[in-house]
Amino acid sequence: RPRVLSGIQPTADSFHFGNYLGALRQWVTMQDEFEPFFFIADQHAITVEQDPKQLRDRCLRAAAQLIAAGVDPEKSAIFMQSHVPAHAQLGWVLQCLTGFGEARRMTQFKDKSAKQGEGAASVGLFTYPVLMAADILLYRPQYVPVGEDQRQHLELTRDLAQRFNHRYKKTFRLPEPFITKETAKITDLQEPTAKMSKSASSPAGIIDLLDEPSVSAKKIRSAVTDSGSEVRFDADEKPGVSNLLTIYSTITDTPVAALEEQYAGKGYGDFKKDLAEAVVEFVTPFRNRTLELLEDRDRLNDVIAAGAAKASAVAERTLADVYDRVGFVPPV
Ligand code: AQP
């Protein structure tokens, strides 16, 4: 089976609907058809300052949330990035193949560093997309399921793979981004043209999967809607309503057209009230499963240990090929 690989950063206590609909949901559906590797990107998380105790806690919460979302440890390798040292090791080799100007063009770095002031941003934040390329290429996956915000990083990954293959010998498979168009960019509930984001959204703009369900319901009811009163999908004219329709459609498995029909002649109020109920129905069992899993540390430890072993076996082989091809003397 071709492989699939993706990662997620443990940079908040809870994942949000953007992470779930843009990425995690695809992980779950792809795990039967592909050989899956899914990791918690703890090394990416420290590109910005983290509190150590909180980071450790969030890594375990992340693992529990993956399982609660439906990532099955029997089918998928779930692991911590730092447990597989080959990520950082290949990251270094790829940094030596990356042009400074090429790295500078990454828009996510521009956005994130602008917030901190470029001088204050870490070198790790700057080279993050190169480590991400290593994360991916080690597993020679066919697909990388991500949200739209990661497309540019996937392009860099492909460029680096091609460069390495060309300069040395064909080693890497060129991975393809797997972006589900409908859910590629879930937007902020209060600012419907900006992406829902852990670091940039205001509390009212973001639905966290582990929020108290009643809090999420309230956020949906007070989401910004657009002028007019018609419940209709139109991303340009009605970004707020369209975002809510996307969320509604995905969590209830109902086509957008059927929802438009259902709410024809009704106002935004009815629509948001029903969506709030659907969200409560969706997040309540998710939250309960996550909290249960967090009570069972031994089980979580077993899952991530087994995941790391499975991942290391693949990653070490790729790294050995790379070290050989760049001309390192093998250890005896
Ligand atoms: N709003 C979104 N819509 C669709 N997909 C999204 N993703 C994130 N936000 C949205 C996808 O979620 C996956 C994991 O993201 P991540 O944790 O690695 O980091 P991120 O993309 O940086 O997520 P955030 O919330 O935006 O965090 P901050 O604010 O720290 O940057 C990825 O596949 C991503 O595409």
Coordinates of C-alpha atoms and ligand atoms in Angstrom, one line a residue:
R1 CA 0.0 0.0 0.0
P2 CA 1.3 3.5 -0.8
R3 CA 2.0 5.5 2.3
V4 CA 0.3 8.6 3.7
L5 CA 2.0 11.0 6.2
S6 CA 0.9 14.0 8.1
G7 CA 1.6 15.9 11.3
I8 CA 0.0 18.3 13.7
Q9 CA 1.4 20.8 16.2
P10 CA 0.7 20.4 19.9
T11 CA 0.5 24.2 20.4
A12 CA -2.9 24.4 22.1
D13 CA -4.8 22.5 24.7
S14 CA -7.3 21.5 22.0
F15 CA -7.4 21.2 18.3
H16 CA -10.0 23.3 16.5
F17 CA -12.5 22.7 13.8
G18 CA -10.0 23.9 11.1
N19 CA -7.5 21.3 12.2
Y20 CA -10.2 18.6 12.3
L21 CA -12.0 19.4 9.1
G22 CA -9.0 20.5 7.1
A23 CA -6.7 17.6 8.2
L24 CA -7.6 15.1 10.8
R25 CA -10.8 14.0 9.1
Q26 CA -8.9 13.0 6.0
W27 CA -6.4 11.1 8.1
V28 CA -9.2 8.9 9.4
T29 CA -10.7 8.2 6.0
M30 CA -7.3 7.5 4.4
Q31 CA -6.0 5.0 6.9
D32 CA -7.7 2.0 5.3
E33 CA -6.4 2.5 1.9
F34 CA -2.9 3.7 2.7
E35 CA -0.1 2.8 5.1
P36 CA -0.5 5.7 7.5
F37 CA 2.1 7.6 9.6
F38 CA 0.7 10.5 11.8
F39 CA 2.9 12.4 14.2
I40 CA 2.6 15.1 16.8
A41 CA 5.1 17.8 15.8
D42 CA 6.7 18.6 19.1
Q43 CA 9.9 19.8 17.5
H44 CA 7.9 22.3 15.3
A45 CA 6.1 23.5 18.4
I46 CA 9.3 24.8 20.0
T47 CA 10.0 27.1 17.0
V48 CA 8.1 29.6 19.2
E49 CA 8.5 29.7 23.0
Q50 CA 6.7 26.9 24.9
D51 CA 6.2 26.3 28.6
P52 CA 7.8 22.8 29.1
K53 CA 5.2 21.4 31.4
Q54 CA 2.4 22.6 29.2
L55 CA 4.0 21.3 26.1
R56 CA 4.3 17.8 27.6
D57 CA 0.7 17.9 28.6
R58 CA -0.4 19.1 25.2
C59 CA 1.5 16.4 23.4
L60 CA -0.4 13.7 25.3
R61 CA -3.7 15.6 24.7
A62 CA -2.9 15.7 21.0
A63 CA -2.3 11.9 20.9
A64 CA -5.6 11.4 22.8
Q65 CA -7.4 13.7 20.4
L66 CA -6.1 11.8 17.3
I67 CA -7.5 8.6 18.7
A68 CA -10.8 10.2 19.7
A69 CA -11.1 11.6 16.2
G70 CA -10.9 8.0 14.8
V71 CA -7.2 7.5 14.0
D72 CA -6.9 3.9 14.9
P73 CA -3.5 2.9 16.5
E74 CA -4.0 -0.6 15.1
K75 CA -3.9 0.8 11.6
S76 CA -1.9 4.0 11.9
A77 CA 1.5 4.7 13.4
I78 CA 0.9 7.6 15.9
F79 CA 4.1 9.0 17.2
M80 CA 6.0 12.0 18.7
Q81 CA 8.3 13.6 16.2
S82 CA 11.1 13.8 18.8
H83 CA 11.0 10.1 19.3
V84 CA 12.3 9.5 15.8
P85 CA 15.6 11.4 15.6
A86 CA 15.9 10.8 11.8
H87 CA 13.5 13.8 11.3
A88 CA 16.0 16.2 12.7
Q89 CA 18.9 14.4 11.1
L90 CA 17.5 14.5 7.6
G91 CA 16.3 18.1 8.4
W92 CA 20.0 19.1 8.6
V93 CA 20.9 17.5 5.3
L94 CA 18.0 19.3 3.6
Q95 CA 18.9 22.6 5.1
C96 CA 22.2 22.3 3.4
L97 CA 20.3 22.0 0.1
T98 CA 18.0 24.9 0.7
G99 CA 18.7 28.4 -0.6
F100 CA 18.4 31.2 1.9
G101 CA 16.3 33.2 -0.6
E102 CA 14.1 30.1 -1.2
A103 CA 13.4 29.8 2.6
R104 CA 12.7 33.5 2.8
R105 CA 9.9 33.2 0.3
M106 CA 7.7 31.1 2.7
T107 CA 4.7 33.2 3.4
Q108 CA 3.9 31.5 6.7
F109 CA 7.3 32.6 8.1
K110 CA 6.6 36.1 6.8
D111 CA 3.3 36.2 8.6
K112 CA 4.4 34.7 11.8
S113 CA 7.7 36.6 12.1
A114 CA 6.0 39.9 11.3
K115 CA 3.9 39.4 14.4
Q116 CA 7.1 38.9 16.6
G117 CA 9.3 41.3 14.6
E118 CA 11.7 39.5 12.3
G119 CA 14.7 40.0 14.5
A120 CA 12.9 38.2 17.4
A121 CA 11.7 35.2 15.4
S122 CA 13.9 32.1 15.9
V123 CA 16.1 30.5 13.3
G124 CA 14.0 27.4 13.9
L125 CA 10.8 29.2 12.8
F126 CA 12.7 30.2 9.6
T127 CA 13.9 26.7 8.8
Y128 CA 10.6 25.0 9.9
P129 CA 9.5 24.2 6.3
V130 CA 12.8 22.4 5.7
L131 CA 12.2 20.2 8.8
M132 CA 8.7 19.6 7.5
A133 CA 10.2 18.5 4.2
A134 CA 12.3 16.0 6.1
D135 CA 9.3 14.8 8.1
I136 CA 7.6 14.0 4.9
L137 CA 10.4 12.6 2.7
L138 CA 11.6 10.1 5.2
Y139 CA 8.5 8.1 4.7
R140 CA 8.3 8.4 0.9
P141 CA 4.6 8.9 1.0
Q142 CA 2.3 9.3 -2.0
Y143 CA 0.0 11.8 -0.2
V144 CA 0.2 14.4 2.5
P145 CA -3.2 15.4 3.7
V146 CA -3.1 19.1 4.8
G147 CA -5.1 22.3 4.8
E148 CA -4.5 24.9 2.1
D149 CA -2.1 26.9 4.3
Q150 CA 0.5 24.1 3.9
R151 CA 0.5 24.1 0.1
Q152 CA 3.6 26.2 -0.3
H153 CA 5.5 24.1 2.1
L154 CA 4.6 21.0 0.1
E155 CA 5.9 22.7 -3.0
L156 CA 9.2 23.3 -1.2
T157 CA 9.3 19.7 -0.1
R158 CA 8.9 18.5 -3.7
D159 CA 11.6 20.9 -4.9
L160 CA 14.0 19.6 -2.3
A161 CA 13.2 16.0 -3.1
Q162 CA 13.8 16.7 -6.8
R163 CA 17.1 18.5 -6.1
F164 CA 18.4 15.7 -3.9
N165 CA 17.4 13.1 -6.5
H166 CA 19.0 15.0 -9.2
R167 CA 22.2 15.9 -7.4
Y168 CA 22.8 12.4 -5.9
K169 CA 20.6 9.6 -6.9
K170 CA 16.9 9.0 -7.0
T171 CA 16.1 8.6 -3.3
F172 CA 12.8 10.3 -2.6
R173 CA 9.3 10.0 -3.9
L174 CA 7.7 13.3 -4.9
P175 CA 4.8 13.6 -2.5
E176 CA 1.5 15.1 -3.5
P177 CA -0.6 17.4 -1.2
F178 CA -4.0 15.9 -0.5
I179 CA -6.2 19.0 0.0
T180 CA -9.9 18.5 0.3
K181 CA -11.2 21.6 -1.5
E182 CA -14.4 22.0 0.5
T183 CA -12.7 22.1 3.9
A184 CA -9.2 23.4 2.9
K185 CA -9.8 26.6 4.8
I186 CA -12.2 26.8 7.7
T187 CA -12.5 30.4 8.7
D188 CA -12.7 32.4 11.9
L189 CA -16.3 32.7 13.1
Q190 CA -15.8 36.4 13.9
E191 CA -13.6 37.2 10.9
P192 CA -14.9 35.0 8.1
T193 CA -12.2 35.8 5.6
A194 CA -9.3 34.8 7.9
K195 CA -8.4 31.2 8.6
M196 CA -9.4 29.7 12.0
S197 CA -6.1 29.6 13.8
K198 CA -4.7 28.6 17.2
S199 CA -2.5 31.5 17.4
A200 CA -4.4 34.3 15.5
S201 CA -8.1 33.7 16.2
S202 CA -9.9 35.4 19.1
P203 CA -11.6 33.0 21.5
A204 CA -15.0 33.8 20.0
G205 CA -13.7 33.1 16.5
I206 CA -12.4 29.6 17.1
I207 CA -14.3 26.4 18.0
D208 CA -12.1 24.1 20.0
L209 CA -13.0 20.5 19.9
L210 CA -12.5 20.2 23.7
D211 CA -14.4 23.3 24.7
E212 CA -17.5 22.8 26.9
P213 CA -20.1 21.9 24.2
S214 CA -22.4 24.7 25.5
V215 CA -19.6 27.2 24.9
S216 CA -19.2 26.0 21.3
A217 CA -23.0 26.3 20.8
K218 CA -22.9 29.8 22.0
K219 CA -20.1 30.7 19.6
I220 CA -22.0 29.3 16.7
R221 CA -25.1 31.2 17.6
S222 CA -23.1 34.5 17.7
A223 CA -21.0 33.8 14.6
V224 CA -20.8 36.7 12.2
T225 CA -23.2 36.2 9.3
D226 CA -23.5 38.4 6.2
S227 CA -25.9 41.0 5.0
G228 CA -29.1 39.6 3.6
S229 CA -31.0 36.7 5.1
E230 CA -30.7 33.9 2.6
V231 CA -28.9 30.7 3.7
R232 CA -26.9 30.2 0.5
F233 CA -23.3 29.1 -0.2
D234 CA -21.3 31.9 -1.8
A235 CA -17.8 32.1 -0.6
D236 CA -17.2 35.7 -2.0
E237 CA -20.5 37.4 -1.1
K238 CA -21.3 35.4 2.0
P239 CA -18.1 34.1 3.6
G240 CA -19.6 33.8 7.1
V241 CA -22.7 31.8 6.0
S242 CA -20.6 29.7 3.6
N243 CA -18.2 28.7 6.3
L244 CA -21.0 27.7 8.6
L245 CA -22.6 25.7 5.8
T246 CA -19.3 23.9 5.2
I247 CA -19.0 23.0 8.9
Y248 CA -22.7 21.9 9.0
S249 CA -22.4 19.8 5.9
T250 CA -19.3 18.0 6.9
I251 CA -20.2 17.1 10.5
T252 CA -23.6 15.9 9.5
D253 CA -22.7 14.3 6.2
T254 CA -25.3 16.4 4.4
P255 CA -24.7 18.0 1.0
V256 CA -24.6 21.8 1.1
A257 CA -27.4 21.9 -1.5
A258 CA -29.7 19.9 0.7
L259 CA -29.0 22.3 3.6
E260 CA -29.7 25.3 1.3
E261 CA -33.0 23.7 0.4
Q262 CA -33.8 22.9 4.1
Y263 CA -33.3 26.5 5.1
A264 CA -35.0 28.1 2.1
G265 CA -37.3 30.8 3.4
K266 CA -35.9 30.5 6.9
G267 CA -33.5 33.1 8.5
Y268 CA -30.0 32.9 9.8
G269 CA -31.3 32.4 13.4
D270 CA -32.9 29.0 12.7
F271 CA -29.9 27.9 10.8
K272 CA -27.4 28.8 13.5
K273 CA -29.6 27.3 16.2
D274 CA -29.7 23.9 14.4
L275 CA -26.0 24.0 13.6
A276 CA -25.2 24.8 17.2
E277 CA -27.1 21.6 18.2
A278 CA -25.3 19.6 15.5
V279 CA -22.0 20.9 16.9
V280 CA -22.9 19.9 20.4
E281 CA -23.8 16.4 19.2
F282 CA -20.5 16.2 17.4
V283 CA -18.2 17.5 20.1
T284 CA -19.7 15.8 23.1
P285 CA -18.7 12.2 22.4
F286 CA -15.4 13.5 21.0
R287 CA -14.6 15.3 24.2
N288 CA -15.7 12.4 26.4
R289 CA -13.5 9.9 24.5
T290 CA -10.5 12.3 24.8
L291 CA -11.0 12.8 28.5
E292 CA -11.3 9.0 29.0
L293 CA -8.1 8.3 27.0
L294 CA -6.2 10.9 29.1
E295 CA -7.0 9.0 32.2
D296 CA -5.2 5.9 30.7
R297 CA -1.6 7.1 30.5
D298 CA -0.3 3.5 30.1
R299 CA -2.4 3.0 26.9
L300 CA -1.3 6.3 25.4
N301 CA 2.4 5.5 26.2
D302 CA 2.0 2.1 24.5
V303 CA 0.4 3.7 21.4
I304 CA 3.2 6.3 20.9
A305 CA 5.9 3.7 21.7
A306 CA 4.5 1.3 19.1
G307 CA 4.1 4.2 16.6
A308 CA 7.7 5.4 17.1
A309 CA 9.0 1.9 16.5
K310 CA 7.0 1.5 13.3
A311 CA 8.1 4.9 12.1
S312 CA 11.7 4.5 13.0
A313 CA 12.0 1.3 11.1
V314 CA 11.0 3.2 7.9
A315 CA 12.8 6.5 8.7
E316 CA 16.1 4.9 9.6
R317 CA 16.3 3.1 6.2
T318 CA 15.7 6.3 4.3
L319 CA 18.3 8.2 6.4
A320 CA 20.9 5.5 5.8
D321 CA 20.4 5.8 2.1
V322 CA 20.7 9.6 2.4
Y323 CA 23.9 9.5 4.5
D324 CA 25.4 7.0 2.0
R325 CA 24.5 9.2 -1.0
V326 CA 25.9 12.4 0.4
G327 CA 29.2 10.7 1.2
F328 CA 29.2 10.2 4.9
V329 CA 31.4 7.3 6.1
P330 CA 29.2 4.6 7.6
P331 CA 29.7 4.0 11.3
V332 CA 31.4 0.6 12.0
Ligands
AQP1 N1 -8.5 26.9 9.4 C1 -8.0 25.8 8.8 N2 -8.8 25.2 7.9 C2 -8.3 24.0 7.3 N3 -7.2 23.4 7.7 C3 -6.5 23.9 8.7 N4 -5.4 23.6 9.4 C4 -5.1 24.5 10.3 N5 -5.9 25.5 10.3 C5 -6.9 25.2 9.3 C6 -4.6 22.3 9.1 O1 -4.5 21.6 10.3 C7 -3.3 20.8 10.2 C8 -2.5 21.0 11.5 O2 -2.1 22.3 11.7 P1 -0.9 22.6 12.6 O3 -1.2 22.3 14.0 O4 0.3 21.9 12.1 O5 -0.6 24.1 12.4 P2 -1.2 25.3 11.7 O6 -1.5 25.0 10.3 O7 -0.2 26.3 11.9 O8 -2.6 25.4 12.6 P3 -3.1 26.8 13.2 O9 -4.3 26.6 14.0 O10 -3.1 27.8 12.1 O11 -1.9 27.1 14.2 P4 -1.1 28.4 14.3 O12 -2.0 29.4 14.7 O13 -0.1 28.0 15.5 O14 -0.4 28.6 13.0 C9 -2.5 21.3 9.0 O15 -2.7 20.3 8.0 C10 -3.2 22.6 8.6 O16 -3.2 22.8 7.2

